[in-house]
Structure formats: C-alpha cells, structure tokens
Amino acid sequence: MAIEISPLPLPDSAEASSFLSFGRQVKGFDPTNFTREEFATIENALYKHGLLLFRDVDLSPERQYALNRAFDPLCDDFGHGNNEIDKNKKSILHPDLKTIPRVPQVQLIGNGTVYDHEGITQATLKHPSHTTFHKTRVSPEDEAKGATRFFRWHIDAALYDRRTPKVTTLYAINVPKGPKQTCRYDDGTGDELPVPLGTTAFVSGKTMFEILPPELKSLAVRSKVKYAPLPYVWMAPAHAVSTGLGLESEGLEIPYDKLPSWEEAKRMVLPVLWKNPVTGELHFQVHPCGVAELLVDPISEGGKKEGAIYPDGAHLTDLKDVRELLYNMQRPGIAPKLVYPHDWNEKDLVLFYNRGVLHSVVGAFSTHQIRTFHQCNLAASDDPVGPTADDVKKWS
C-alpha cells in the first residue's frame, strides 16, 4: 500500500484557513518496519506539516525509540537525560514521568495506578493539572461542570545542557472517554475552547510568527532568549498565568545561588525564531516558563528604525519585562481558532516537530480513570538554526 497523506480532521473551533499546511493523517506507513525511502517521505511530511497522526498502531517501546532515533541517528538519550528525571525530585517534571526500565528513552505518562507495565511493577500516574500550577484556578463547582485550562504551553526540552529534541512521539495505550470539557483562558478576553477529555493541544510556531504585526516580527527576528539554569527546578515554586503561557512574576523562583550545582556554560541561549530545515520558514519557538533574559540585536544600518521596538538593541534581565514582552508576542498564537486539540483514541501515534510547534496538556481526570501513554523525545545532536542574514533583513 502506498503512503497516503491527508489533512487532519479539524474540530469546528479551528479556522480552516490557518491549518492549510498544519497537521496530516498518514496511512500506508508502518512505524515499526519501514524502508529508507518510506522514512524520507515521513520525515519530509513532518517538517512540512508539523504534526503527523497514525491510527491503530501497535508499537513497543523499543520500536518507538527506534522511530525517534531515525530522525536524529546520533542521539540515544532522552531529552532530559536517561534515568535523570527520577534522580531530581525538585524538578516540576518529576511527578509526571516514569521511565520504562529497559528503554530509558521512553517515558510512561498518564493517570491512575498502573500495574505490571513494561517492567514497572506499580506506578501512580497523575495527569498534570492547572490546579497545582496556576496562580488562580477554575472553581471546583465549574470544574465539576467541565471547565478546565491549558496546563503549560511548552517545547519538550531540558533547556539546560542538552539540545532541544527534533521530534516527539506520543503513543496512546489506554484512553478514558468522557464528556467534552471547556478550556477557559480566564484572561479577560472571554476566550474558551471546547476540547475532548484529556486532549493534547497543539499550535504552530510558524503561524505564531506570521500573524504578528511588523514591529513584533522585527523584534522576534532580532532576538534571542536566555533560559534560567536548571529551569524546571528554578521555576518549581512559581505559578503560571491563567492561559498556561508563562509564569506570574511574584519573585518565587529559586535564586540561582540556592539551586543545585550548575554551570554558566551549560545555560541555553537560543534564537526566538527557528528555521525549518525543509521549508525554510521561521517558527516562533520559545518555552515561556523557562526564560530569564531577552537579548535583542540592533537594527542593521539601512534598516527601518521608525516604530521599531529596541531599534538599537537591548538586554532585558527584569523577569516581569521579559515575560510581558514574550506574552504579547505569543498570546495571539494560542487563540482558540489556532489550536488543534487532538481527540485521542487507543493506538493513536502522534509525531510532532518539536522545533516547530508548542503544545500543552489540557483537562482533568478522576483518580479511577486509567490513562497510559508512552512519550519519547531525544536530546538532539545539533542546535536549532536561527534566522539567516536575509531573514533579518526581510523582517526588520
């Protein structure tokens, strides 16, 4: 059977014109057994479309790891390091991930207590909830009626020492079904989004950049972000904003001198915009919760300085200023009409281009609802590539 690639089925909430190139469903490709030519087709499609969906797949942890590694053959470590999550109990990621013992690149995620799973005798999983991370929360009364929030918009990345994975695979094993929920933004806009129970929400970094006004495009193409050291430990005491798109500035982050031992040389400084290796397009790729500083290059001689933001360059170190500026740039890209909330079925396999999309956990489960997924991403062999000189000239 030849490989068939077709548009994703979109919910009514999605603006179809914004999804012309984003997301595809694939048939006729076996993720467990493929030729080099078949893989080249899938790799090209993933970089072009950002997300690929395969239905009714039987996938062992070994084959899932092998599929991830095909995109970056020099890699063999999980994005946060093999067996490292369990060692660092101060990280906010620690409660959410359980490592598959025989394939440490693959993590068990989900909800409820699971027994005898791929070498794990027993694991109590907890679907991440905004109620433990946001500064404010949906009331229990509204939650009982189906109201929920995005948990945390992010890129899968350690953001310290290890390079950002190129691809993440999510494989659904047990998927509880239930009534739809309403994802509220609770930011004064009135925005809300109907979502399937336990959806994973995705947005395109390409779209996030393309919809910006000229002055913010100019700022983005000239900017880099510097992440905090050990960011998932640093941010652990802090609270997120109601959209899950970054943190409140309350001064709750752990001071650098109180963190476990870290090295300045291992901190990540990355472009705000990452260049797609297949299309050449720019994707706005910032993990807003982990950012500590913003570095802006000046507009080059002959460029348009009138109306520009920081035309002479800047180095922003005040967390509140950094966060507000990034939020203003990223918030339009998570508008309800631009979100793809995937409706999971058992044996769904989703591949997403982790250097081209942002995603978030959504929703809430009760303790008796058992959900099991396998997640895999690998710390990359290279860094994301930022804008070229021609890109900077074009957009600034």
Tab-separated table of C-alpha atoms in Angstrom:
chain	number	residue	atom	x	y	z
A	1	MET	CA	0.000	0.000	0.000
A	2	ALA	CA	1.377	3.403	-0.948
A	3	ILE	CA	1.738	6.069	1.707
A	4	GLU	CA	-1.323	8.317	1.817
A	5	ILE	CA	-1.110	11.738	3.471
A	6	SER	CA	-4.337	13.685	4.022
A	7	PRO	CA	-5.425	16.732	6.065
A	8	LEU	CA	-6.269	16.206	9.729
A	9	PRO	CA	-9.942	16.148	10.670
A	10	LEU	CA	-10.356	19.536	12.347
A	11	PRO	CA	-12.846	20.496	15.063
A	12	ASP	CA	-15.414	23.203	14.342
A	13	SER	CA	-13.428	25.597	16.541
A	14	ALA	CA	-10.433	25.562	14.183
A	15	GLU	CA	-10.085	28.196	11.470
A	16	ALA	CA	-9.530	26.019	8.407
A	17	SER	CA	-7.547	28.680	6.548
A	18	SER	CA	-4.951	28.644	9.342
A	19	PHE	CA	-4.478	24.877	9.051
A	20	LEU	CA	-3.852	24.590	5.310
A	21	SER	CA	-0.317	23.307	5.884
A	22	PHE	CA	-0.514	22.187	9.526
A	23	GLY	CA	-1.156	18.571	10.518
A	24	ARG	CA	-1.660	15.471	8.416
A	25	GLN	CA	-3.039	11.952	8.889
A	26	VAL	CA	-0.891	9.180	7.407
A	27	LYS	CA	-1.963	5.789	6.086
A	28	GLY	CA	0.105	3.077	4.443
A	29	PHE	CA	3.203	3.539	6.611
A	30	ASP	CA	4.241	1.002	9.252
A	31	PRO	CA	6.132	2.877	12.018
A	32	THR	CA	7.658	-0.421	13.158
A	33	ASN	CA	9.051	-1.524	9.792
A	34	PHE	CA	9.942	0.916	7.038
A	35	THR	CA	12.423	1.439	4.236
A	36	ARG	CA	14.780	4.388	3.931
A	37	GLU	CA	12.656	5.783	1.106
A	38	GLU	CA	9.451	5.467	3.132
A	39	PHE	CA	11.056	7.198	6.090
A	40	ALA	CA	12.253	10.056	3.880
A	41	THR	CA	8.629	10.665	2.879
A	42	ILE	CA	7.541	10.764	6.532
A	43	GLU	CA	10.439	12.980	7.600
A	44	ASN	CA	9.703	15.478	4.852
A	45	ALA	CA	5.985	15.463	5.703
A	46	LEU	CA	6.654	16.051	9.398
A	47	TYR	CA	8.849	19.082	8.791
A	48	LYS	CA	6.333	20.469	6.289
A	49	HIS	CA	3.200	19.882	8.359
A	50	GLY	CA	4.388	19.948	11.994
A	51	LEU	CA	2.272	17.008	13.195
A	52	LEU	CA	1.507	13.556	11.806
A	53	LEU	CA	-1.214	11.206	13.060
A	54	PHE	CA	-1.128	7.415	12.616
A	55	ARG	CA	-4.175	5.418	13.718
A	56	ASP	CA	-4.401	1.847	15.042
A	57	VAL	CA	-0.671	1.309	15.587
A	58	ASP	CA	0.901	-1.491	17.650
A	59	LEU	CA	4.141	-0.024	18.975
A	60	SER	CA	6.600	-1.408	21.525
A	61	PRO	CA	8.857	0.967	23.499
A	62	GLU	CA	11.815	-0.368	21.513
A	63	ARG	CA	10.208	0.466	18.179
A	64	GLN	CA	9.070	3.872	19.416
A	65	TYR	CA	12.644	4.725	20.401
A	66	ALA	CA	13.897	3.452	17.034
A	67	LEU	CA	11.391	5.653	15.216
A	68	ASN	CA	12.511	8.741	17.123
A	69	ARG	CA	16.149	7.934	16.521
A	70	ALA	CA	15.594	7.686	12.767
A	71	PHE	CA	15.123	11.476	12.766
A	72	ASP	CA	18.455	12.039	14.547
A	73	PRO	CA	20.630	8.884	14.382
A	74	LEU	CA	23.445	10.335	16.507
A	75	CYS	CA	21.160	10.564	19.549
A	76	ASP	CA	20.494	7.956	22.198
A	77	ASP	CA	19.496	9.972	25.286
A	78	PHE	CA	16.008	11.026	26.378
A	79	GLY	CA	15.555	14.787	26.056
A	80	HIS	CA	16.112	15.282	29.789
A	81	GLY	CA	18.729	12.508	30.075
A	82	ASN	CA	18.264	8.768	30.510
A	83	ASN	CA	17.079	7.963	34.044
A	84	GLU	CA	17.664	11.582	35.109
A	85	ILE	CA	14.065	12.555	35.916
A	86	ASP	CA	13.814	10.119	38.821
A	87	LYS	CA	17.035	11.483	40.320
A	88	ASN	CA	15.879	15.089	40.502
A	89	LYS	CA	12.886	15.198	42.794
A	90	LYS	CA	12.979	19.019	42.926
A	91	SER	CA	12.104	19.282	39.227
A	92	ILE	CA	8.491	20.081	38.374
A	93	LEU	CA	8.670	17.273	35.812
A	94	HIS	CA	9.437	14.579	38.384
A	95	PRO	CA	5.812	13.622	39.238
A	96	ASP	CA	4.738	13.435	35.593
A	97	LEU	CA	7.195	10.972	34.025
A	98	LYS	CA	8.050	7.325	34.790
A	99	THR	CA	10.919	5.779	32.853
A	100	ILE	CA	10.458	2.433	31.070
A	101	PRO	CA	13.320	0.425	32.655
A	102	ARG	CA	14.534	-1.462	29.593
A	103	VAL	CA	14.122	1.518	27.233
A	104	PRO	CA	15.016	4.605	29.305
A	105	GLN	CA	14.426	6.906	26.347
A	106	VAL	CA	10.681	6.187	26.613
A	107	GLN	CA	8.548	7.586	29.435
A	108	LEU	CA	5.240	6.371	30.832
A	109	ILE	CA	2.759	9.205	31.361
A	110	GLY	CA	-0.924	9.237	32.161
A	111	ASN	CA	-3.309	8.984	35.086
A	112	GLY	CA	-4.230	6.476	37.787
A	113	THR	CA	-2.420	3.494	39.260
A	114	VAL	CA	-0.879	1.132	36.722
A	115	TYR	CA	0.401	-2.370	37.474
A	116	ASP	CA	2.922	-4.609	35.672
A	117	HIS	CA	3.513	-2.235	32.805
A	118	GLU	CA	6.594	-2.806	30.614
A	119	GLY	CA	8.762	-3.787	33.588
A	120	ILE	CA	7.226	-1.286	36.021
A	121	THR	CA	5.652	-3.221	38.894
A	122	GLN	CA	3.438	-0.352	40.008
A	123	ALA	CA	3.220	3.326	39.139
A	124	THR	CA	0.830	6.000	40.305
A	125	LEU	CA	0.413	8.448	37.451
A	126	LYS	CA	-1.125	11.889	37.702
A	127	HIS	CA	-2.402	13.876	34.747
A	128	PRO	CA	-0.877	17.343	35.239
A	129	SER	CA	-3.498	19.802	36.449
A	130	HIS	CA	-3.611	23.573	36.312
A	131	THR	CA	-4.928	23.486	39.891
A	132	THR	CA	-1.430	22.732	41.201
A	133	PHE	CA	0.491	25.082	38.893
A	134	HIS	CA	-1.514	28.216	38.070
A	135	LYS	CA	-1.781	31.204	40.397
A	136	THR	CA	-5.565	31.044	40.073
A	137	ARG	CA	-7.770	28.077	39.333
A	138	VAL	CA	-11.128	27.097	37.949
A	139	SER	CA	-13.517	26.748	40.885
A	140	PRO	CA	-14.382	23.183	41.946
A	141	GLU	CA	-18.003	23.926	41.012
A	142	ASP	CA	-17.058	24.975	37.475
A	143	GLU	CA	-14.600	22.112	37.187
A	144	ALA	CA	-17.410	19.681	38.009
A	145	LYS	CA	-19.331	21.199	35.088
A	146	GLY	CA	-16.425	20.533	32.728
A	147	ALA	CA	-14.401	23.754	32.852
A	148	THR	CA	-10.631	23.377	32.625
A	149	ARG	CA	-7.477	25.138	31.378
A	150	PHE	CA	-4.315	24.627	29.396
A	151	PHE	CA	-1.720	23.315	31.854
A	152	ARG	CA	1.561	24.657	30.423
A	153	TRP	CA	2.420	25.629	26.856
A	154	HIS	CA	5.886	24.346	26.123
A	155	ILE	CA	8.501	22.765	23.916
A	156	ASP	CA	9.879	19.376	25.003
A	157	ALA	CA	13.382	20.385	26.067
A	158	ALA	CA	15.714	20.344	29.057
A	159	LEU	CA	16.686	23.956	28.227
A	160	TYR	CA	19.972	23.355	30.038
A	161	ASP	CA	22.992	21.315	28.922
A	162	ARG	CA	21.008	19.174	26.452
A	163	ARG	CA	19.899	20.280	22.991
A	164	THR	CA	16.242	20.593	22.066
A	165	PRO	CA	14.791	17.346	20.630
A	166	LYS	CA	13.732	17.482	16.997
A	167	VAL	CA	10.760	15.144	17.264
A	168	THR	CA	8.439	13.890	19.997
A	169	THR	CA	6.316	10.766	19.656
A	170	LEU	CA	3.195	10.218	21.759
A	171	TYR	CA	1.588	6.777	21.732
A	172	ALA	CA	-1.828	6.230	23.309
A	173	ILE	CA	-2.376	2.872	25.036
A	174	ASN	CA	-5.341	3.411	27.380
A	175	VAL	CA	-7.625	6.375	26.705
A	176	PRO	CA	-10.534	7.075	29.073
A	177	LYS	CA	-13.561	8.564	27.360
A	178	GLY	CA	-15.906	11.114	28.835
A	179	PRO	CA	-17.827	14.322	28.185
A	180	LYS	CA	-16.135	17.190	26.400
A	181	GLN	CA	-14.644	19.920	28.550
A	182	THR	CA	-14.399	23.677	28.085
A	183	CYS	CA	-10.884	25.072	28.182
A	184	ARG	CA	-11.069	28.596	29.571
A	185	TYR	CA	-8.389	31.227	29.076
A	186	ASP	CA	-9.608	33.286	32.065
A	187	ASP	CA	-7.546	36.296	30.975
A	188	GLY	CA	-10.344	38.813	30.480
A	189	THR	CA	-10.792	38.048	26.776
A	190	GLY	CA	-13.674	35.625	27.185
A	191	ASP	CA	-11.776	33.142	25.035
A	192	GLU	CA	-12.624	29.486	25.542
A	193	LEU	CA	-12.265	26.294	23.557
A	194	PRO	CA	-14.351	23.090	23.565
A	195	VAL	CA	-11.934	20.183	23.971
A	196	PRO	CA	-12.110	16.383	24.163
A	197	LEU	CA	-11.377	14.913	27.586
A	198	GLY	CA	-7.610	14.775	28.120
A	199	THR	CA	-6.701	16.391	24.830
A	200	THR	CA	-3.192	17.443	23.915
A	201	ALA	CA	-3.372	20.921	22.388
A	202	PHE	CA	-1.014	21.998	19.608
A	203	VAL	CA	-0.277	25.328	17.925
A	204	SER	CA	2.006	26.153	15.029
A	205	GLY	CA	5.110	28.224	15.746
A	206	LYS	CA	5.052	29.240	12.091
A	207	THR	CA	1.575	30.710	12.457
A	208	MET	CA	2.554	32.304	15.776
A	209	PHE	CA	5.223	34.296	13.931
A	210	GLU	CA	3.283	35.016	10.751
A	211	ILE	CA	0.328	36.691	12.480
A	212	LEU	CA	2.494	39.209	14.364
A	213	PRO	CA	2.432	42.879	13.367
A	214	PRO	CA	5.587	44.202	11.648
A	215	GLU	CA	7.145	45.740	14.774
A	216	LEU	CA	6.922	42.439	16.678
A	217	LYS	CA	8.212	40.458	13.698
A	218	SER	CA	11.201	42.802	13.653
A	219	LEU	CA	11.758	42.263	17.362
A	220	ALA	CA	11.412	38.482	17.084
A	221	VAL	CA	13.842	38.104	14.190
A	222	ARG	CA	16.483	40.102	16.108
A	223	SER	CA	16.062	38.381	19.476
A	224	LYS	CA	17.458	35.503	21.487
A	225	VAL	CA	16.261	34.156	24.820
A	226	LYS	CA	18.485	33.026	27.664
A	227	TYR	CA	16.984	30.323	29.833
A	228	ALA	CA	17.467	30.035	33.567
A	229	PRO	CA	19.898	27.410	34.853
A	230	LEU	CA	18.146	24.149	35.739
A	231	PRO	CA	14.885	25.840	34.719
A	232	TYR	CA	12.488	23.120	35.920
A	233	VAL	CA	13.967	23.343	39.410
A	234	TRP	CA	14.240	27.139	39.289
A	235	MET	CA	10.565	27.584	38.379
A	236	ALA	CA	9.186	24.926	40.741
A	237	PRO	CA	7.819	27.318	43.423
A	238	ALA	CA	6.385	29.758	40.852
A	239	HIS	CA	2.853	29.921	39.473
A	240	ALA	CA	1.647	30.058	35.884
A	241	VAL	CA	-0.669	32.596	34.316
A	242	SER	CA	-4.231	31.513	33.572
A	243	THR	CA	-3.538	30.631	29.923
A	244	GLY	CA	-0.580	28.396	30.839
A	245	LEU	CA	1.590	30.609	28.622
A	246	GLY	CA	4.336	31.561	31.062
A	247	LEU	CA	4.737	32.431	34.719
A	248	GLU	CA	3.474	35.140	37.017
A	249	SER	CA	6.213	37.485	38.244
A	250	GLU	CA	5.899	37.051	42.002
A	251	GLY	CA	9.570	36.581	42.855
A	252	LEU	CA	9.000	32.947	43.836
A	253	GLU	CA	11.650	31.359	41.602
A	254	ILE	CA	14.564	29.753	43.410
A	255	PRO	CA	17.544	32.155	43.482
A	256	TYR	CA	20.424	30.981	41.320
A	257	ASP	CA	22.719	30.625	44.325
A	258	LYS	CA	20.204	28.309	46.010
A	259	LEU	CA	19.894	25.919	43.051
A	260	PRO	CA	21.754	22.613	42.872
A	261	SER	CA	25.204	22.959	41.324
A	262	TRP	CA	25.103	24.400	37.793
A	263	GLU	CA	27.462	25.845	35.189
A	264	GLU	CA	27.028	29.067	33.240
A	265	ALA	CA	28.439	27.405	30.114
A	266	LYS	CA	25.554	24.903	30.123
A	267	ARG	CA	22.817	27.541	30.060
A	268	MET	CA	20.894	27.778	26.814
A	269	VAL	CA	20.822	30.909	24.675
A	270	LEU	CA	18.580	30.269	21.665
A	271	PRO	CA	17.007	32.331	18.890
A	272	VAL	CA	13.371	33.287	19.303
A	273	LEU	CA	12.769	32.114	15.714
A	274	TRP	CA	13.902	28.693	14.461
A	275	LYS	CA	14.348	27.962	10.784
A	276	ASN	CA	12.595	24.926	9.334
A	277	PRO	CA	15.173	22.699	7.581
A	278	VAL	CA	12.748	21.686	4.813
A	279	THR	CA	10.559	24.731	4.173
A	280	GLY	CA	12.974	27.472	5.259
A	281	GLU	CA	10.124	29.115	7.180
A	282	LEU	CA	10.561	30.656	10.616
A	283	HIS	CA	8.829	29.261	13.715
A	284	PHE	CA	8.374	31.200	16.971
A	285	GLN	CA	9.807	28.680	19.420
A	286	VAL	CA	10.109	29.901	22.996
A	287	HIS	CA	9.313	27.970	26.181
A	288	PRO	CA	7.917	30.953	28.098
A	289	CYS	CA	8.118	29.465	31.589
A	290	GLY	CA	11.885	28.919	31.473
A	291	VAL	CA	13.064	32.222	30.017
A	292	ALA	CA	15.153	34.512	32.223
A	293	GLU	CA	16.583	37.103	29.801
A	294	LEU	CA	15.956	38.564	26.354
A	295	LEU	CA	18.815	39.692	24.118
A	296	VAL	CA	17.911	41.951	21.189
A	297	ASP	CA	20.257	42.822	18.334
A	298	PRO	CA	20.145	46.352	16.904
A	299	ILE	CA	18.595	47.000	13.526
A	300	SER	CA	21.374	46.999	10.982
A	301	GLU	CA	22.417	50.137	9.152
A	302	GLY	CA	19.884	50.993	6.500
A	303	GLY	CA	17.087	49.142	8.295
A	304	LYS	CA	13.737	50.644	9.284
A	305	LYS	CA	14.084	52.026	12.813
A	306	GLU	CA	10.926	54.125	12.850
A	307	GLY	CA	8.309	52.469	15.033
A	308	ALA	CA	10.665	49.610	15.898
A	309	ILE	CA	10.955	48.140	19.387
A	310	TYR	CA	14.514	48.380	20.743
A	311	PRO	CA	15.926	49.526	17.387
A	312	ASP	CA	19.363	49.985	18.964
A	313	GLY	CA	19.300	46.589	20.666
A	314	ALA	CA	18.735	45.683	24.314
A	315	HIS	CA	19.467	43.164	27.037
A	316	LEU	CA	16.400	42.658	29.221
A	317	THR	CA	17.009	40.980	32.577
A	318	ASP	CA	13.937	42.077	34.535
A	319	LEU	CA	11.731	38.983	34.595
A	320	LYS	CA	8.489	40.938	34.547
A	321	ASP	CA	9.527	42.915	31.461
A	322	VAL	CA	10.816	39.822	29.664
A	323	ARG	CA	7.654	37.865	30.377
A	324	GLU	CA	5.257	40.635	29.402
A	325	LEU	CA	7.001	41.195	26.083
A	326	LEU	CA	7.103	37.494	25.208
A	327	TYR	CA	3.487	37.041	26.291
A	328	ASN	CA	2.357	39.832	23.984
A	329	MET	CA	4.163	38.082	21.142
A	330	GLN	CA	2.957	34.545	21.854
A	331	ARG	CA	-0.598	35.031	23.132
A	332	PRO	CA	-2.146	35.701	19.692
A	333	GLY	CA	-0.791	32.335	18.521
A	334	ILE	CA	-2.864	30.359	21.036
A	335	ALA	CA	-6.212	31.936	20.093
A	336	PRO	CA	-8.952	29.263	20.097
A	337	LYS	CA	-9.210	29.246	16.300
A	338	LEU	CA	-5.478	28.432	16.014
A	339	VAL	CA	-5.420	25.471	18.430
A	340	TYR	CA	-5.582	21.843	17.305
A	341	PRO	CA	-6.926	19.829	20.284
A	342	HIS	CA	-6.270	16.194	19.413
A	343	ASP	CA	-9.063	13.759	20.245
A	344	TRP	CA	-7.122	10.679	21.362
A	345	ASN	CA	-8.076	7.097	20.549
A	346	GLU	CA	-6.300	3.988	21.744
A	347	LYS	CA	-3.378	3.059	19.471
A	348	ASP	CA	-3.048	6.601	18.135
A	349	LEU	CA	0.535	7.572	17.394
A	350	VAL	CA	1.272	11.278	17.034
A	351	LEU	CA	4.610	12.578	15.811
A	352	PHE	CA	5.205	16.290	16.167
A	353	TYR	CA	8.041	18.519	15.050
A	354	ASN	CA	9.152	19.741	18.462
A	355	ARG	CA	11.149	22.578	16.917
A	356	GLY	CA	8.107	23.897	15.074
A	357	VAL	CA	5.108	23.608	17.424
A	358	LEU	CA	4.146	24.340	21.013
A	359	HIS	CA	1.832	22.040	22.925
A	360	SER	CA	0.024	21.721	26.232
A	361	VAL	CA	-1.632	19.123	28.405
A	362	VAL	CA	-5.290	20.001	28.988
A	363	GLY	CA	-8.086	18.793	31.229
A	364	ALA	CA	-8.631	16.772	34.349
A	365	PHE	CA	-9.279	13.116	35.198
A	366	SER	CA	-10.566	11.443	38.330
A	367	THR	CA	-8.233	9.026	40.107
A	368	HIS	CA	-10.143	5.970	38.865
A	369	GLN	CA	-9.734	6.912	35.200
A	370	ILE	CA	-6.713	4.972	33.938
A	371	ARG	CA	-4.768	6.600	31.128
A	372	THR	CA	-1.442	5.296	29.813
A	373	PHE	CA	0.718	6.833	27.114
A	374	HIS	CA	4.318	6.384	26.028
A	375	GLN	CA	6.322	9.503	25.233
A	376	CYS	CA	9.717	9.664	23.557
A	377	ASN	CA	11.997	12.501	22.548
A	378	LEU	CA	15.773	12.525	22.234
A	379	ALA	CA	18.246	15.276	23.111
A	380	ALA	CA	19.416	16.416	19.691
A	381	SER	CA	22.821	16.228	18.047
A	382	ASP	CA	22.660	19.882	16.982
A	383	ASP	CA	21.088	23.177	17.984
A	384	PRO	CA	18.125	24.810	16.281
A	385	VAL	CA	19.132	27.184	13.489
A	386	GLY	CA	18.007	30.781	13.764
A	387	PRO	CA	17.183	33.368	11.108
A	388	THR	CA	19.666	33.999	8.306
A	389	ALA	CA	21.027	37.441	7.482
A	390	ASP	CA	18.486	37.597	4.672
A	391	ASP	CA	15.672	36.757	7.118
A	392	VAL	CA	16.788	39.530	9.459
A	393	LYS	CA	16.948	41.993	6.582
A	394	LYS	CA	13.497	40.947	5.343
A	395	TRP	CA	11.657	41.157	8.652
A	396	SER	CA	13.456	44.007	10.439
